[in-house]
CSV table of C-alpha atoms and ligand atoms in Angstrom, one decimal:
chain,number,residue,atom,x,y,z
A,1,MET,CA,106.4,108.3,106.1
A,2,GLU,CA,102.9,109.4,107.2
A,3,LEU,CA,100.4,110.2,104.6
A,4,GLU,CA,97.9,113.0,105.2
A,5,ASN,CA,94.4,112.0,105.9
A,6,SER,CA,95.3,108.2,105.7
A,7,ASN,CA,95.5,105.3,108.0
A,8,TYR,CA,98.3,104.0,106.0
A,9,THR,CA,102.0,105.0,105.5
A,10,LEU,CA,103.4,105.6,102.0
A,11,GLU,CA,105.5,102.6,102.4
A,12,GLU,CA,102.5,100.4,103.0
A,13,LEU,CA,100.6,101.8,100.1
A,14,HIS,CA,103.6,101.2,97.9
A,15,ILE,CA,103.7,97.6,98.9
A,16,VAL,CA,100.1,97.0,98.2
A,17,LEU,CA,100.5,98.8,94.8
A,18,GLY,CA,103.3,96.5,94.0
A,19,TYR,CA,100.8,93.6,93.8
A,20,PHE,CA,99.3,95.1,90.7
A,21,SER,CA,100.7,95.0,87.1
A,22,ILE,CA,102.4,98.4,87.2
A,23,ASP,CA,105.9,99.6,88.1
A,24,ALA,CA,104.9,100.8,91.6
A,25,ALA,CA,108.3,102.1,92.7
A,26,SER,CA,107.9,105.3,90.5
A,27,PHE,CA,104.5,106.4,91.4
A,28,HIS,CA,103.3,109.4,93.7
A,29,VAL,CA,100.4,108.6,96.0
A,30,LYS,CA,97.9,111.1,97.3
A,31,THR,CA,94.8,110.7,99.6
A,32,LEU,CA,91.4,111.7,98.1
A,33,THR,CA,89.2,112.8,101.0
A,34,ALA,CA,85.8,112.9,99.3
A,35,GLY,CA,83.4,109.9,99.8
A,36,TYR,CA,81.9,108.6,103.1
A,37,ILE,CA,82.8,104.9,102.6
A,38,ASN,CA,86.0,103.7,101.0
A,39,ASP,CA,89.7,104.9,101.4
A,40,THR,CA,90.6,106.4,98.1
A,41,PHE,CA,94.1,107.5,96.7
A,42,LEU,CA,95.3,109.1,93.5
A,43,VAL,CA,98.3,107.6,92.0
A,44,SER,CA,100.4,109.9,89.7
A,45,LYS,CA,103.6,109.7,87.7
A,46,THR,CA,105.6,113.0,87.4
A,47,ASP,CA,102.3,115.0,88.3
A,48,ARG,CA,100.2,113.1,85.7
A,49,PRO,CA,97.4,111.3,87.6
A,50,LEU,CA,97.1,107.7,86.2
A,51,TYR,CA,95.2,105.5,88.6
A,52,ILE,CA,92.6,105.6,91.3
A,53,PHE,CA,93.7,103.2,94.2
A,54,GLN,CA,91.1,102.1,96.7
A,55,ARG,CA,90.7,100.0,99.9
A,56,ILE,CA,87.1,98.9,99.7
A,57,ASN,CA,85.1,99.2,103.0
A,58,HIS,CA,84.5,95.6,103.9
A,59,THR,CA,82.1,96.5,106.8
A,60,VAL,CA,79.7,98.1,104.2
A,61,PHE,CA,80.4,95.7,101.5
A,62,ALA,CA,80.4,92.2,102.8
A,63,ASP,CA,80.5,90.5,99.4
A,64,ILE,CA,83.6,91.9,97.8
A,65,ASP,CA,83.8,89.1,95.1
A,66,GLY,CA,80.3,89.9,94.1
A,67,LEU,CA,81.0,93.6,94.0
A,68,MET,CA,84.1,93.2,91.9
A,69,GLN,CA,82.2,91.0,89.5
A,70,ASN,CA,79.3,93.5,89.2
A,71,VAL,CA,81.9,96.3,88.5
A,72,SER,CA,83.9,94.3,86.0
A,73,SER,CA,80.8,93.0,84.1
A,74,ALA,CA,79.4,96.6,83.9
A,75,LEU,CA,82.6,98.2,82.8
A,76,LYS,CA,82.9,95.8,79.8
A,77,VAL,CA,79.6,97.3,78.5
A,78,LEU,CA,80.2,100.8,79.6
A,79,ASN,CA,82.1,101.9,76.6
A,80,ALA,CA,80.9,104.0,73.7
A,81,ARG,CA,81.9,106.9,71.5
A,82,ASP,CA,80.3,109.3,73.9
A,83,TYR,CA,81.0,107.3,77.2
A,84,THR,CA,84.7,107.0,78.2
A,85,GLN,CA,85.6,103.5,79.6
A,86,ILE,CA,87.3,103.0,82.9
A,87,LYS,CA,89.4,99.9,83.2
A,88,LEU,CA,90.3,97.8,86.2
A,89,VAL,CA,94.1,96.9,86.5
A,90,SER,CA,94.8,93.4,87.3
A,91,THR,CA,97.5,91.6,89.2
A,92,PRO,CA,100.0,89.5,87.1
A,93,SER,CA,97.6,86.4,87.8
A,94,GLY,CA,94.6,88.2,86.5
A,95,GLN,CA,92.9,89.3,89.9
A,96,TYR,CA,91.1,92.6,89.9
A,97,HIS,CA,91.4,92.9,93.7
A,98,ILE,CA,93.7,91.6,96.4
A,99,LYS,CA,93.4,90.9,100.1
A,100,VAL,CA,96.4,92.3,101.9
A,101,MET,CA,97.3,94.7,104.7
A,102,ASN,CA,94.0,94.2,106.4
A,103,GLY,CA,92.0,95.2,103.5
A,104,TYR,CA,90.6,94.5,100.0
A,105,TRP,CA,92.3,96.8,97.4
A,106,ARG,CA,91.9,97.5,93.8
A,107,LEU,CA,93.3,99.7,91.1
A,108,MET,CA,91.5,101.5,88.2
A,109,THR,CA,92.5,103.8,85.4
A,110,PHE,CA,92.1,107.5,85.9
A,111,ILE,CA,90.6,109.4,83.0
A,112,PRO,CA,93.1,112.2,82.1
A,113,ASN,CA,91.9,115.8,82.1
A,114,SER,CA,88.7,115.0,83.9
A,115,THR,CA,87.1,116.7,86.9
A,116,THR,CA,84.0,116.5,89.1
A,117,PHE,CA,81.6,119.1,90.6
A,118,ASN,CA,80.0,118.9,94.1
A,119,THR,CA,77.2,121.4,93.0
A,120,THR,CA,76.4,123.5,89.9
A,121,THR,CA,74.4,126.4,88.7
A,122,LYS,CA,75.1,125.8,85.0
A,123,ALA,CA,72.3,124.3,82.8
A,124,THR,CA,75.0,122.9,80.4
A,125,ILE,CA,76.4,120.8,83.3
A,126,ALA,CA,73.0,119.6,84.3
A,127,PHE,CA,72.1,118.7,80.7
A,128,GLU,CA,75.5,116.7,80.4
A,129,ALA,CA,74.7,115.0,83.7
A,130,GLY,CA,71.3,114.0,82.3
A,131,ARG,CA,72.8,112.8,79.2
A,132,ILE,CA,75.4,110.6,80.7
A,133,VAL,CA,73.1,109.0,83.3
A,134,GLY,CA,70.8,108.1,80.4
A,135,LYS,CA,73.8,106.9,78.4
A,136,PHE,CA,74.8,104.6,81.3
A,137,HIS,CA,71.4,103.0,81.4
A,138,ASP,CA,71.2,102.9,77.6
A,139,LEU,CA,74.4,100.8,77.6
A,140,LEU,CA,73.4,98.6,80.5
A,141,GLN,CA,69.7,98.0,79.5
A,142,HIS,CA,70.4,94.5,78.1
A,143,GLU,CA,72.3,93.2,81.0
A,144,LYS,CA,70.7,90.3,82.9
A,145,PRO,CA,69.8,91.5,86.4
A,146,SER,CA,70.2,87.9,87.6
A,147,ALA,CA,73.8,88.0,86.7
A,148,TYR,CA,74.5,90.8,89.2
A,149,ALA,CA,74.9,90.2,92.9
A,150,ASP,CA,72.9,92.2,95.5
A,151,THR,CA,75.9,93.6,97.2
A,152,ILE,CA,73.9,95.7,99.6
A,153,PRO,CA,70.6,93.9,99.7
A,154,ARG,CA,67.6,96.2,99.9
A,155,PHE,CA,69.8,99.3,99.6
A,156,HIS,CA,67.2,101.8,98.6
A,157,ASP,CA,64.2,99.8,100.0
A,158,LEU,CA,61.9,102.0,102.2
A,159,SER,CA,60.7,99.3,104.5
A,160,TYR,CA,64.1,98.1,105.3
A,161,ARG,CA,65.3,101.6,106.0
A,162,SER,CA,62.4,102.2,108.0
A,163,ALA,CA,63.0,99.1,110.1
A,164,ALA,CA,66.5,100.2,110.8
A,165,PHE,CA,65.3,103.6,111.8
A,166,ASN,CA,62.9,102.2,114.2
A,167,SER,CA,65.5,100.0,115.8
A,168,ALA,CA,67.9,103.0,116.1
A,169,LEU,CA,65.1,104.8,117.9
A,170,GLU,CA,64.8,102.0,120.4
A,171,ASN,CA,68.4,102.1,121.2
A,172,ALA,CA,69.4,105.8,120.9
A,173,HIS,CA,70.5,108.0,123.8
A,174,SER,CA,67.7,110.1,125.1
A,175,SER,CA,69.6,113.3,124.4
A,176,LYS,CA,69.8,112.5,120.7
A,177,LEU,CA,66.1,111.7,120.7
A,178,GLU,CA,65.4,115.0,122.0
A,179,ILE,CA,67.8,117.0,119.8
A,180,ALA,CA,66.2,115.2,116.8
A,181,GLN,CA,62.7,115.3,117.9
A,182,GLU,CA,61.3,117.2,115.0
A,183,ASP,CA,63.4,115.3,112.4
A,184,ILE,CA,62.1,112.0,113.9
A,185,SER,CA,58.5,113.2,113.6
A,186,TYR,CA,59.0,114.5,110.0
A,187,ALA,CA,60.5,111.1,109.0
A,188,ARG,CA,57.5,109.2,110.6
A,189,THR,CA,55.0,111.3,108.7
A,190,THR,CA,56.9,111.1,105.4
A,191,LEU,CA,57.3,107.3,105.7
A,192,GLN,CA,53.6,107.1,105.8
A,193,LYS,CA,53.2,109.2,102.7
A,194,LEU,CA,55.9,107.4,100.7
A,195,LYS,CA,54.4,104.0,101.4
A,196,ALA,CA,52.3,104.6,98.3
A,197,ILE,CA,55.1,104.3,95.9
A,198,GLU,CA,54.3,101.3,93.6
A,199,VAL,CA,57.3,99.4,92.3
A,200,ASP,CA,55.6,96.2,91.1
A,201,LYS,CA,55.1,97.5,87.6
A,202,LEU,CA,58.6,98.9,87.3
A,203,LYS,CA,61.3,97.2,85.3
A,204,VAL,CA,64.3,95.8,87.4
A,205,ARG,CA,67.5,97.4,85.8
A,206,ILE,CA,71.1,97.4,86.6
A,207,CYS,CA,71.5,100.7,88.2
A,208,HIS,CA,74.4,102.8,89.6
A,209,ASN,CA,72.6,103.5,92.8
A,210,ASP,CA,74.7,106.5,93.7
A,211,THR,CA,74.4,108.9,90.9
A,212,LYS,CA,75.1,112.2,92.9
A,213,LEU,CA,76.7,114.9,90.7
A,214,ASN,CA,80.2,114.4,92.1
A,215,ASN,CA,80.1,110.8,90.8
A,216,ILE,CA,80.1,112.0,87.2
A,217,LEU,CA,83.4,112.8,85.5
A,218,PHE,CA,83.5,115.8,83.2
A,219,SER,CA,86.1,116.9,80.7
A,220,LYS,CA,88.1,119.7,82.1
A,221,LYS,CA,88.4,121.2,78.6
A,222,THR,CA,84.9,120.8,77.1
A,223,ASN,CA,82.8,120.3,80.2
A,224,LYS,CA,81.2,117.3,78.5
A,225,ALA,CA,80.3,114.4,80.8
A,226,LEU,CA,82.6,111.5,80.3
A,227,SER,CA,81.4,108.7,82.5
A,228,LEU,CA,80.1,107.7,85.9
A,229,ILE,CA,82.5,106.8,88.6
A,230,ASP,CA,82.2,105.1,92.1
A,231,LEU,CA,80.7,102.0,90.7
A,232,ASP,CA,80.5,99.9,94.0
A,233,THR,CA,76.7,100.1,94.2
A,234,ILE,CA,76.1,98.8,90.7
A,235,MET,CA,73.3,96.3,91.2
A,236,LYS,CA,69.6,95.7,90.7
A,237,GLY,CA,67.3,98.7,91.1
A,238,TYR,CA,64.7,100.9,89.6
A,239,PHE,CA,65.5,103.8,87.3
A,240,PHE,CA,63.9,106.3,89.7
A,241,TYR,CA,66.7,105.6,92.2
A,242,ASP,CA,69.2,107.0,89.7
A,243,PHE,CA,67.1,109.7,88.5
A,244,GLY,CA,66.2,110.9,92.1
A,245,ASP,CA,69.6,110.8,93.3
A,246,ALA,CA,71.1,112.8,90.4
A,247,VAL,CA,68.3,115.4,90.7
A,248,ARG,CA,68.8,115.8,94.5
A,249,THR,CA,72.5,117.0,93.8
A,250,ILE,CA,72.0,118.9,90.6
A,251,VAL,CA,68.9,121.0,91.1
A,252,ASN,CA,70.1,122.0,94.6
A,253,THR,CA,72.7,124.5,94.3
A,254,ALA,CA,73.8,124.0,97.9
A,255,PRO,CA,75.9,121.2,99.4
A,256,GLU,CA,74.3,118.1,100.8
A,257,ASP,CA,74.9,119.1,104.4
A,258,GLU,CA,74.1,122.9,104.0
A,259,GLN,CA,72.9,124.2,107.3
A,260,ASP,CA,71.2,127.4,106.0
A,261,HIS,CA,67.9,125.9,104.5
A,262,SER,CA,67.2,129.1,102.6
A,263,LYS,CA,70.1,128.2,100.4
A,264,ILE,CA,68.6,124.8,99.5
A,265,THR,CA,66.9,125.2,96.2
A,266,PHE,CA,64.8,123.2,93.7
A,267,CYS,CA,65.9,125.0,90.6
A,268,LEU,CA,63.5,124.1,87.8
A,269,ASP,CA,65.8,125.4,85.0
A,270,LEU,CA,68.5,123.0,86.2
A,271,PHE,CA,65.8,120.2,86.5
A,272,GLU,CA,64.6,120.9,82.9
A,273,ALA,CA,68.2,120.9,81.5
A,274,PHE,CA,68.8,117.6,83.2
A,275,VAL,CA,65.6,116.1,81.8
A,276,LYS,CA,66.6,117.3,78.3
A,277,GLY,CA,70.0,115.8,78.6
A,278,LEU,CA,68.3,112.4,79.8
A,279,SER,CA,65.9,112.6,76.7
A,280,ASP,CA,68.7,113.1,74.4
A,281,ASN,CA,69.3,109.4,74.6
A,282,SER,CA,67.3,106.6,72.8
A,283,SER,CA,64.0,106.1,74.5
A,284,PHE,CA,64.6,103.1,76.8
A,285,LEU,CA,62.3,104.0,79.6
A,286,THR,CA,58.8,102.5,80.0
A,287,LYS,CA,55.7,104.7,80.5
A,288,GLU,CA,55.5,103.2,84.1
A,289,GLU,CA,59.0,104.2,84.8
A,290,LEU,CA,58.5,107.7,83.5
A,291,LYS,CA,55.5,108.1,85.8
A,292,SER,CA,57.6,107.0,88.8
A,293,LEU,CA,60.0,109.9,88.4
A,294,PRO,CA,58.3,112.8,90.2
A,295,LEU,CA,58.0,110.7,93.3
A,296,GLY,CA,61.4,109.4,92.9
A,297,VAL,CA,62.6,113.0,93.3
A,298,VAL,CA,61.0,113.1,96.7
A,299,PHE,CA,62.0,109.5,97.6
A,300,MET,CA,65.7,109.6,97.1
A,301,PRO,CA,66.6,112.7,99.2
A,302,PHE,CA,64.2,111.3,101.8
A,303,ILE,CA,65.7,107.9,102.1
A,304,HIS,CA,69.2,109.4,102.2
A,305,GLY,CA,68.0,111.8,105.0
A,306,LEU,CA,66.5,108.8,106.9
A,307,ARG,CA,69.8,106.8,106.6
A,308,ALA,CA,71.8,109.9,107.9
A,309,LEU,CA,69.3,110.3,110.8
A,310,THR,CA,69.5,106.7,111.6
A,311,ASP,CA,73.3,106.8,111.6
A,312,TYR,CA,73.2,109.9,114.0
A,313,LEU,CA,71.0,108.0,116.3
A,314,ASN,CA,73.5,105.0,116.1
A,315,ASN,CA,76.5,107.2,116.9
A,316,ASN,CA,77.9,107.5,113.4
A,317,LYS,CA,78.7,103.9,112.9
A,318,TYR,CA,78.1,103.8,109.2
A,319,TYR,CA,79.3,107.0,107.4
A,320,LYS,CA,82.6,108.7,108.0
A,321,VAL,CA,81.8,112.0,109.6
A,322,SER,CA,84.1,115.0,109.9
A,323,TYR,CA,82.2,116.5,112.9
A,324,GLU,CA,79.9,114.9,115.5
A,325,ASN,CA,76.5,116.2,114.1
A,326,GLN,CA,77.3,115.9,110.4
A,327,ASN,CA,74.9,113.1,110.0
A,328,LEU,CA,72.1,115.3,111.6
A,329,ASP,CA,72.9,118.3,109.4
A,330,ARG,CA,72.8,116.0,106.4
A,331,CYS,CA,69.5,114.6,107.4
A,332,ARG,CA,68.0,118.1,107.9
A,333,SER,CA,69.1,119.5,104.6
A,334,LEU,CA,68.1,116.3,102.7
A,335,PHE,CA,64.6,116.4,104.3
A,336,SER,CA,64.4,120.1,103.5
A,337,PHE,CA,65.2,119.3,99.8
A,338,SER,CA,62.7,116.4,99.8
A,339,GLU,CA,60.0,118.8,101.0
A,340,LYS,CA,60.9,121.2,98.2
A,341,ALA,CA,60.5,118.4,95.8
A,342,TRP,CA,57.1,117.7,97.0
A,343,GLY,CA,56.1,121.3,96.6
A,344,ASN,CA,57.2,121.3,92.8
A,345,GLN,CA,55.4,118.0,91.8
A,346,LYS,CA,53.2,119.7,89.3
A,347,GLU,CA,56.1,121.5,87.6
A,348,ILE,CA,58.3,118.3,87.6
A,349,GLN,CA,55.3,116.5,85.9
A,350,ARG,CA,54.9,119.2,83.4
A,351,ILE,CA,58.6,119.3,82.5
A,352,LEU,CA,58.9,115.5,82.2
A,353,ALA,CA,55.8,115.4,79.9
A,354,SER,CA,57.3,118.0,77.7
A,355,HIS,CA,60.3,116.0,77.0
A,356,PHE,CA,59.0,112.5,77.1
A,357,PRO,CA,56.1,112.3,74.6
A,358,ALA,CA,55.2,108.8,76.1
A,359,LEU,CA,53.8,110.6,79.1
A,360,GLN,CA,51.4,112.7,77.1
A,361,ALA,CA,49.5,109.7,75.7
B,401,GN1,C1,77.9,107.2,100.4
B,401,GN1,O1,80.9,107.3,100.0
B,401,GN1,P1,80.1,107.8,99.0
B,401,GN1,O2,79.9,109.2,99.1
B,401,GN1,O3,80.4,107.2,97.6
B,401,GN1,C2,76.7,106.2,100.2
B,401,GN1,C3,75.6,106.7,99.2
B,401,GN1,C4,75.3,108.2,99.6
B,401,GN1,C5,76.5,109.0,99.9
B,401,GN1,C6,76.0,110.3,100.5
B,401,GN1,C7,77.5,102.5,99.9
B,401,GN1,O4,78.5,107.1,99.3
B,401,GN1,O5,74.5,106.0,99.3
B,401,GN1,O6,74.5,108.8,98.7
B,401,GN1,O7,77.3,108.4,100.7
B,401,GN1,N1,77.2,104.9,99.8
B,401,GN1,C8,76.9,103.7,100.4
B,401,GN1,O8,76.4,111.4,99.7
B,401,GN1,O9,76.2,103.7,101.5
B,402,MG,MG1,79.4,105.7,96.5
């Protein structure tokens, strides 16, 4: 039987599920469409969601073994009274992923009564998001960076992304270069400005690297944040990556590809709630890291916008798009948000200093 929004039939998915240590015959499978990279399915039993089942995008993630090793190492540590653990389901021979049916597949536990939000207007949600991003780092702070593979090398590296952008410019169709003329020139100017970002003094940590709001699970009942999901990009990074990426999706009350830029906000109340939630954890951040955060809030939306623009010029080779110009729309709204983050640097610094005493000294 065909399954909606999927390249696989239900029969095929049941065959793959059968490799894992569960009784595959009695489960119901549904496609989850959020996400630009993997194919994701929800596996339920009599309407009770129990597992997240995924085909990992091997084009994006070349080193699947390294990726799964990173995820399983991190999941062992990501477990605390106020952080709900997610578990990988193995095959009878103890494998956490299998290669069948033209793909790499894995199965994870689904946390019951949980939900996600694409955007929010609530300070309580922003606070909880800050708290759980901080908790994630608190729990991972003693992991050895050298024990984690670089599954997408230089993922948030500006000079790498800038080189990819330049080669897309060289190969792009002239009509695209014309349509995106202003965006290209904005990208060039901003690349110059952001070159100043200094990372040498920053601690290399194990980061999530994709901390957008809808990668945070919340309890349906209490709205408390439970844990971070979508762990494929867990690898080395700087804390400002995770801070900036969370902020770009929390303090902006509009969706990532909003076309009406007047709706794109940098809501300082939501920013303050997020920072308060973050500071609710033990103080694991260095002063240098804290000082990098205001620019991080400009950097992350910009680098995502640049990647979207690059993919638009490359004819949507990387991201799954639901319409032809979605990458261009995402680029424009991300640049617009990044610009608003520039405009709010003073306020951002003030709010951070009021919740992190280390910045006052
Ligand atoms: C991609 O598929 P998804 O939504 O988890 C991307 C992230 C971007 C995101 C855009 C490996 O993640 O970097 O933030 O799209 N992941 C990868 O929202 O490129
Ligand atoms: Mg992701």
